[in-house]
Short mmCIF file of N, CA and C in Angstrom, two decimals:
data_model
loop_
_atom_site.label_atom_id
_atom_site.label_comp_id
_atom_site.label_asym_id
_atom_site.label_seq_id
_atom_site.Cartn_x
_atom_site.Cartn_y
_atom_site.Cartn_z
N ARG A 1 148.02 154.20 123.47
CA ARG A 1 147.64 155.37 122.73
C ARG A 1 146.14 155.28 122.45
N TYR A 2 145.40 156.32 122.79
CA TYR A 2 143.95 156.35 122.56
C TYR A 2 143.62 157.52 121.63
N ILE A 3 142.76 157.29 120.67
CA ILE A 3 142.38 158.31 119.71
C ILE A 3 140.86 158.35 119.62
N THR A 4 140.30 159.55 119.66
CA THR A 4 138.88 159.77 119.39
C THR A 4 138.81 160.78 118.26
N THR A 5 138.02 160.48 117.25
CA THR A 5 137.96 161.35 116.08
C THR A 5 136.53 161.45 115.56
N ASN A 6 136.28 162.49 114.78
CA ASN A 6 134.97 162.63 114.13
C ASN A 6 135.04 162.18 112.67
N ASN A 7 136.19 161.72 112.21
CA ASN A 7 136.40 161.22 110.85
C ASN A 7 136.22 162.24 109.75
N VAL A 8 136.22 163.52 110.08
CA VAL A 8 136.14 164.56 109.05
C VAL A 8 137.55 165.10 108.84
N PRO A 9 138.04 165.11 107.60
CA PRO A 9 139.41 165.59 107.35
C PRO A 9 139.60 167.03 107.80
N ASP A 10 140.84 167.37 108.08
CA ASP A 10 141.17 168.73 108.48
C ASP A 10 141.50 169.60 107.27
N TYR A 11 141.00 169.22 106.13
CA TYR A 11 141.15 170.00 104.89
C TYR A 11 139.82 169.93 104.12
N TYR A 12 139.63 170.85 103.19
CA TYR A 12 138.38 170.92 102.44
C TYR A 12 138.27 169.75 101.46
N VAL A 13 137.11 169.14 101.40
CA VAL A 13 136.83 168.08 100.45
C VAL A 13 135.56 168.46 99.69
N ASN A 14 135.66 168.54 98.37
CA ASN A 14 134.49 168.86 97.56
C ASN A 14 133.42 167.80 97.69
N PRO A 15 132.14 168.18 97.55
CA PRO A 15 131.11 167.16 97.42
C PRO A 15 131.45 166.28 96.20
N TYR A 16 131.06 165.03 96.24
CA TYR A 16 131.45 164.13 95.15
C TYR A 16 130.35 163.12 94.85
N CYS A 17 130.45 162.53 93.69
CA CYS A 17 129.66 161.38 93.29
C CYS A 17 130.67 160.37 92.75
N PRO A 18 130.79 159.20 93.37
CA PRO A 18 131.85 158.27 93.00
C PRO A 18 131.84 157.83 91.53
N ILE A 19 130.67 157.70 90.93
CA ILE A 19 130.60 157.28 89.53
C ILE A 19 130.19 158.46 88.65
N GLY A 20 129.56 159.46 89.23
CA GLY A 20 129.16 160.64 88.49
C GLY A 20 127.76 161.10 88.90
N MET A 21 127.52 162.39 88.78
CA MET A 21 126.22 162.97 89.13
C MET A 21 125.12 162.30 88.31
N GLY A 22 124.07 161.88 89.00
CA GLY A 22 122.94 161.24 88.33
C GLY A 22 123.07 159.74 88.17
N TYR A 23 124.21 159.19 88.59
CA TYR A 23 124.42 157.75 88.50
C TYR A 23 124.29 157.14 89.89
N GLY A 24 124.25 155.82 89.94
CA GLY A 24 124.17 155.11 91.21
C GLY A 24 125.53 155.02 91.87
N TYR A 25 125.64 154.09 92.81
CA TYR A 25 126.86 153.92 93.58
C TYR A 25 127.56 152.59 93.31
N CYS A 26 127.05 151.84 92.34
CA CYS A 26 127.61 150.53 92.08
C CYS A 26 127.95 150.38 90.60
N VAL A 27 128.99 149.60 90.33
CA VAL A 27 129.36 149.30 88.95
C VAL A 27 128.46 148.18 88.44
N PRO A 28 128.34 148.04 87.12
CA PRO A 28 127.44 147.02 86.55
C PRO A 28 127.65 145.61 87.10
N GLN A 29 128.90 145.22 87.35
CA GLN A 29 129.17 143.88 87.87
C GLN A 29 128.51 143.67 89.23
N GLU A 30 128.53 144.68 90.09
CA GLU A 30 127.90 144.56 91.41
C GLU A 30 126.38 144.42 91.27
N ILE A 31 125.82 145.16 90.34
CA ILE A 31 124.37 145.08 90.12
C ILE A 31 124.00 143.71 89.58
N GLU A 32 124.74 143.22 88.58
CA GLU A 32 124.47 141.92 87.97
C GLU A 32 124.61 140.79 88.99
N GLN A 33 125.58 140.89 89.88
CA GLN A 33 125.83 139.83 90.86
C GLN A 33 124.94 139.96 92.10
N GLY A 34 124.17 141.04 92.16
CA GLY A 34 123.30 141.24 93.32
C GLY A 34 124.04 141.64 94.57
N THR A 35 125.22 142.23 94.44
CA THR A 35 126.02 142.61 95.61
C THR A 35 126.03 144.11 95.87
N CYS A 36 125.24 144.88 95.12
CA CYS A 36 125.20 146.33 95.30
C CYS A 36 124.34 146.67 96.52
N PRO A 37 124.94 147.25 97.57
CA PRO A 37 124.15 147.58 98.76
C PRO A 37 123.35 148.88 98.62
N PHE A 38 123.55 149.61 97.53
CA PHE A 38 122.89 150.90 97.35
C PHE A 38 122.09 150.94 96.05
N LEU A 39 121.40 149.88 95.76
CA LEU A 39 120.75 149.70 94.46
C LEU A 39 119.78 150.81 94.10
N ASN A 40 119.05 151.34 95.05
CA ASN A 40 118.01 152.33 94.76
C ASN A 40 118.43 153.77 95.04
N LEU A 41 119.73 154.03 95.16
CA LEU A 41 120.21 155.39 95.42
C LEU A 41 120.87 155.97 94.17
N THR A 42 120.66 157.26 93.96
CA THR A 42 121.27 157.98 92.85
C THR A 42 122.03 159.17 93.41
N CYS A 43 123.29 159.31 93.03
CA CYS A 43 124.08 160.43 93.54
C CYS A 43 123.57 161.73 92.93
N GLY A 44 123.37 162.71 93.77
CA GLY A 44 122.80 163.98 93.36
C GLY A 44 121.33 164.08 93.70
N ALA A 45 120.75 162.97 94.15
CA ALA A 45 119.36 162.97 94.62
C ALA A 45 119.38 163.17 96.13
N ASP A 46 118.22 163.35 96.72
CA ASP A 46 118.13 163.49 98.18
C ASP A 46 118.14 162.09 98.79
N ASN A 47 119.31 161.63 99.18
CA ASN A 47 119.47 160.31 99.78
C ASN A 47 119.53 160.37 101.30
N GLY A 48 119.16 161.51 101.87
CA GLY A 48 119.19 161.66 103.31
C GLY A 48 120.47 162.30 103.81
N HIS A 49 120.79 162.05 105.08
CA HIS A 49 121.94 162.66 105.75
C HIS A 49 123.22 162.40 104.96
N GLY A 50 123.94 163.44 104.60
CA GLY A 50 125.20 163.31 103.89
C GLY A 50 125.09 163.53 102.40
N SER A 51 123.89 163.82 101.92
CA SER A 51 123.75 164.10 100.49
C SER A 51 123.08 165.45 100.29
N ILE A 52 123.50 166.15 99.26
CA ILE A 52 122.91 167.44 98.93
C ILE A 52 122.36 167.33 97.50
N PRO A 53 121.04 167.49 97.32
CA PRO A 53 120.48 167.36 95.97
C PRO A 53 121.19 168.27 94.97
N ASN A 54 121.47 167.73 93.80
CA ASN A 54 122.13 168.41 92.68
C ASN A 54 123.57 168.83 92.98
N VAL A 55 124.13 168.38 94.08
CA VAL A 55 125.52 168.70 94.43
C VAL A 55 126.34 167.43 94.61
N GLY A 56 125.87 166.50 95.41
CA GLY A 56 126.59 165.25 95.65
C GLY A 56 126.67 164.93 97.13
N ASP A 57 127.57 164.05 97.46
CA ASP A 57 127.73 163.58 98.83
C ASP A 57 128.79 164.41 99.56
N ILE A 58 128.60 164.55 100.87
CA ILE A 58 129.54 165.30 101.70
C ILE A 58 129.95 164.43 102.88
N TRP A 59 131.07 164.81 103.51
CA TRP A 59 131.52 164.11 104.71
C TRP A 59 130.53 164.33 105.83
N VAL A 60 130.26 163.29 106.57
CA VAL A 60 129.38 163.36 107.73
C VAL A 60 130.18 162.93 108.95
N PRO A 61 130.17 163.73 110.02
CA PRO A 61 130.92 163.33 111.21
C PRO A 61 130.45 161.99 111.77
N LEU A 62 131.39 161.17 112.14
CA LEU A 62 131.13 159.86 112.72
C LEU A 62 132.17 159.64 113.80
N LYS A 63 131.73 159.58 115.04
CA LYS A 63 132.68 159.40 116.14
C LYS A 63 133.27 157.99 116.10
N SER A 64 134.58 157.93 116.11
CA SER A 64 135.29 156.65 116.16
C SER A 64 136.34 156.72 117.25
N THR A 65 136.58 155.60 117.88
CA THR A 65 137.59 155.52 118.92
C THR A 65 138.56 154.39 118.60
N TYR A 66 139.82 154.59 118.96
CA TYR A 66 140.86 153.61 118.69
C TYR A 66 141.76 153.48 119.91
N LYS A 67 142.19 152.27 120.18
CA LYS A 67 143.24 152.00 121.17
C LYS A 67 144.34 151.30 120.39
N ILE A 68 145.51 151.93 120.32
CA ILE A 68 146.61 151.40 119.54
C ILE A 68 147.78 151.11 120.47
N ILE A 69 148.29 149.90 120.41
CA ILE A 69 149.41 149.55 121.27
C ILE A 69 150.63 150.37 120.88
N LEU A 70 151.46 150.69 121.85
CA LEU A 70 152.61 151.55 121.60
C LEU A 70 153.74 150.84 120.86
N LYS A 71 153.94 149.55 121.12
CA LYS A 71 155.03 148.82 120.48
C LYS A 71 154.48 147.57 119.83
N GLY A 72 154.27 147.64 118.52
CA GLY A 72 153.80 146.47 117.79
C GLY A 72 154.93 145.49 117.53
N ASN A 73 154.57 144.26 117.17
CA ASN A 73 155.58 143.24 116.88
C ASN A 73 155.19 142.52 115.59
N PRO A 74 155.64 143.01 114.44
CA PRO A 74 155.29 142.37 113.18
C PRO A 74 155.97 141.02 112.95
N THR A 75 156.87 140.61 113.86
CA THR A 75 157.56 139.33 113.68
C THR A 75 156.93 138.21 114.51
N ARG A 76 155.76 138.47 115.09
CA ARG A 76 155.09 137.43 115.88
C ARG A 76 154.87 136.18 115.04
N SER A 77 154.87 135.04 115.69
CA SER A 77 154.71 133.77 114.96
C SER A 77 153.34 133.62 114.32
N ASP A 78 152.33 134.35 114.81
CA ASP A 78 150.99 134.24 114.22
C ASP A 78 150.74 135.29 113.13
N ARG A 79 151.80 135.95 112.64
CA ARG A 79 151.69 136.93 111.56
C ARG A 79 151.98 136.24 110.24
N PRO A 80 151.46 136.62 109.11
CA PRO A 80 150.52 137.72 108.96
C PRO A 80 149.14 137.34 109.48
N GLY A 81 148.38 138.35 109.83
CA GLY A 81 147.04 138.13 110.34
C GLY A 81 146.04 138.96 109.57
N ASP A 82 144.81 138.90 109.99
CA ASP A 82 143.74 139.67 109.36
C ASP A 82 144.01 141.15 109.62
N MET A 83 144.09 141.95 108.55
CA MET A 83 144.45 143.36 108.71
C MET A 83 143.39 144.15 109.47
N TYR A 84 142.18 143.63 109.60
CA TYR A 84 141.11 144.34 110.30
C TYR A 84 140.93 143.86 111.74
N ASP A 85 141.65 142.82 112.14
CA ASP A 85 141.48 142.25 113.47
C ASP A 85 142.39 142.94 114.47
N ALA A 86 141.85 143.91 115.20
CA ALA A 86 142.65 144.68 116.15
C ALA A 86 142.89 143.92 117.46
N GLU A 87 141.96 143.09 117.86
CA GLU A 87 142.03 142.48 119.19
C GLU A 87 143.16 141.49 119.35
N THR A 88 143.55 140.81 118.26
CA THR A 88 144.63 139.82 118.40
C THR A 88 145.97 140.47 118.70
N VAL A 89 146.11 141.77 118.47
CA VAL A 89 147.36 142.46 118.80
C VAL A 89 147.20 143.39 120.00
N GLY A 90 146.06 143.29 120.70
CA GLY A 90 145.86 144.08 121.91
C GLY A 90 145.30 145.47 121.67
N SER A 91 144.76 145.72 120.50
CA SER A 91 144.17 147.02 120.19
C SER A 91 142.65 146.92 120.16
N LYS A 92 141.98 148.07 120.02
CA LYS A 92 140.53 148.11 119.92
C LYS A 92 140.14 149.22 118.96
N LYS A 93 138.96 149.10 118.37
CA LYS A 93 138.44 150.14 117.48
C LYS A 93 136.93 150.04 117.44
N SER A 94 136.30 151.18 117.14
CA SER A 94 134.84 151.19 117.09
C SER A 94 134.30 151.12 115.67
N GLN A 95 135.17 151.25 114.67
CA GLN A 95 134.73 151.21 113.28
C GLN A 95 135.31 149.95 112.65
N GLY A 96 134.45 149.03 112.26
CA GLY A 96 134.84 147.70 111.81
C GLY A 96 135.92 147.59 110.75
N PRO A 97 135.73 148.15 109.54
CA PRO A 97 136.68 147.87 108.47
C PRO A 97 137.96 148.69 108.49
N VAL A 98 138.21 149.45 109.53
CA VAL A 98 139.41 150.29 109.58
C VAL A 98 140.63 149.43 109.87
N ALA A 99 141.67 149.62 109.04
CA ALA A 99 142.93 148.89 109.24
C ALA A 99 143.90 149.70 110.09
N SER A 100 143.78 151.01 110.04
CA SER A 100 144.69 151.89 110.76
C SER A 100 144.04 153.26 110.87
N VAL A 101 144.76 154.21 111.45
CA VAL A 101 144.25 155.57 111.56
C VAL A 101 145.38 156.54 111.24
N ALA A 102 145.07 157.55 110.43
CA ALA A 102 146.08 158.54 110.04
C ALA A 102 146.32 159.52 111.17
N MET A 103 147.36 160.32 111.07
CA MET A 103 147.70 161.28 112.11
C MET A 103 146.58 162.31 112.33
N ASN A 104 145.79 162.59 111.29
CA ASN A 104 144.71 163.57 111.45
C ASN A 104 143.42 162.92 111.96
N GLY A 105 143.46 161.63 112.30
CA GLY A 105 142.31 160.96 112.88
C GLY A 105 141.37 160.30 111.90
N ILE A 106 141.69 160.33 110.63
CA ILE A 106 140.84 159.69 109.63
C ILE A 106 141.18 158.22 109.55
N GLY A 107 140.17 157.37 109.65
CA GLY A 107 140.39 155.94 109.56
C GLY A 107 140.82 155.53 108.16
N ILE A 108 141.79 154.62 108.08
CA ILE A 108 142.24 154.08 106.80
C ILE A 108 141.60 152.72 106.63
N LEU A 109 140.79 152.60 105.58
CA LEU A 109 140.01 151.39 105.39
C LEU A 109 140.72 150.33 104.56
N GLY A 110 141.96 150.54 104.24
CA GLY A 110 142.70 149.56 103.46
C GLY A 110 142.09 149.39 102.07
N PRO A 111 141.98 148.14 101.57
CA PRO A 111 141.45 147.92 100.23
C PRO A 111 140.03 148.46 100.04
N ASN A 112 139.27 148.60 101.13
CA ASN A 112 137.92 149.15 100.99
C ASN A 112 137.95 150.58 100.47
N ASP A 113 138.98 151.36 100.84
CA ASP A 113 139.12 152.72 100.33
C ASP A 113 139.48 152.73 98.86
N ALA A 114 140.01 151.65 98.35
CA ALA A 114 140.46 151.59 96.97
C ALA A 114 139.49 150.80 96.09
N GLY A 115 138.25 150.69 96.49
CA GLY A 115 137.27 150.00 95.68
C GLY A 115 137.45 148.50 95.63
N GLY A 116 138.01 147.92 96.69
CA GLY A 116 138.16 146.48 96.75
C GLY A 116 139.42 145.96 96.10
N VAL A 117 140.31 146.84 95.65
CA VAL A 117 141.59 146.41 95.09
C VAL A 117 142.69 146.78 96.07
N SER A 118 143.87 146.26 95.86
CA SER A 118 144.95 146.57 96.79
C SER A 118 145.35 148.04 96.64
N SER A 119 145.93 148.58 97.67
CA SER A 119 146.38 149.97 97.65
C SER A 119 147.44 150.17 96.57
N ASP A 120 148.21 149.13 96.26
CA ASP A 120 149.23 149.23 95.22
C ASP A 120 148.60 149.40 93.84
N GLU A 121 147.44 148.76 93.61
CA GLU A 121 146.76 148.86 92.33
C GLU A 121 145.99 150.16 92.20
N ALA A 122 145.58 150.76 93.29
CA ALA A 122 144.68 151.92 93.27
C ALA A 122 145.32 153.16 92.77
#
């Protein structure tokens, strides 16, 4: 099974700011620990492609490709494995942190979509 997608949902998504308009993109703990990759960005400012000043961030098309095997085997002796490692099960993907892909072609980033917590906690 081969999938090519632009990663834009097939439904309307409002512009958003993850922490709020006028705030950054990282929580205080990330800033204190020096792990914030967006330290100098403010949501609602002109941050380049994908941001609209005084409105927020919008979806930006990103071409991704996936090769998904037709018959998976979750009972393999080397399971469980890394949820992001597609090659050990014979699959391929062009977007690194994607764990799976939804029927509408949007990549599912696993815990990354939930702010680094498990999907059960989110």
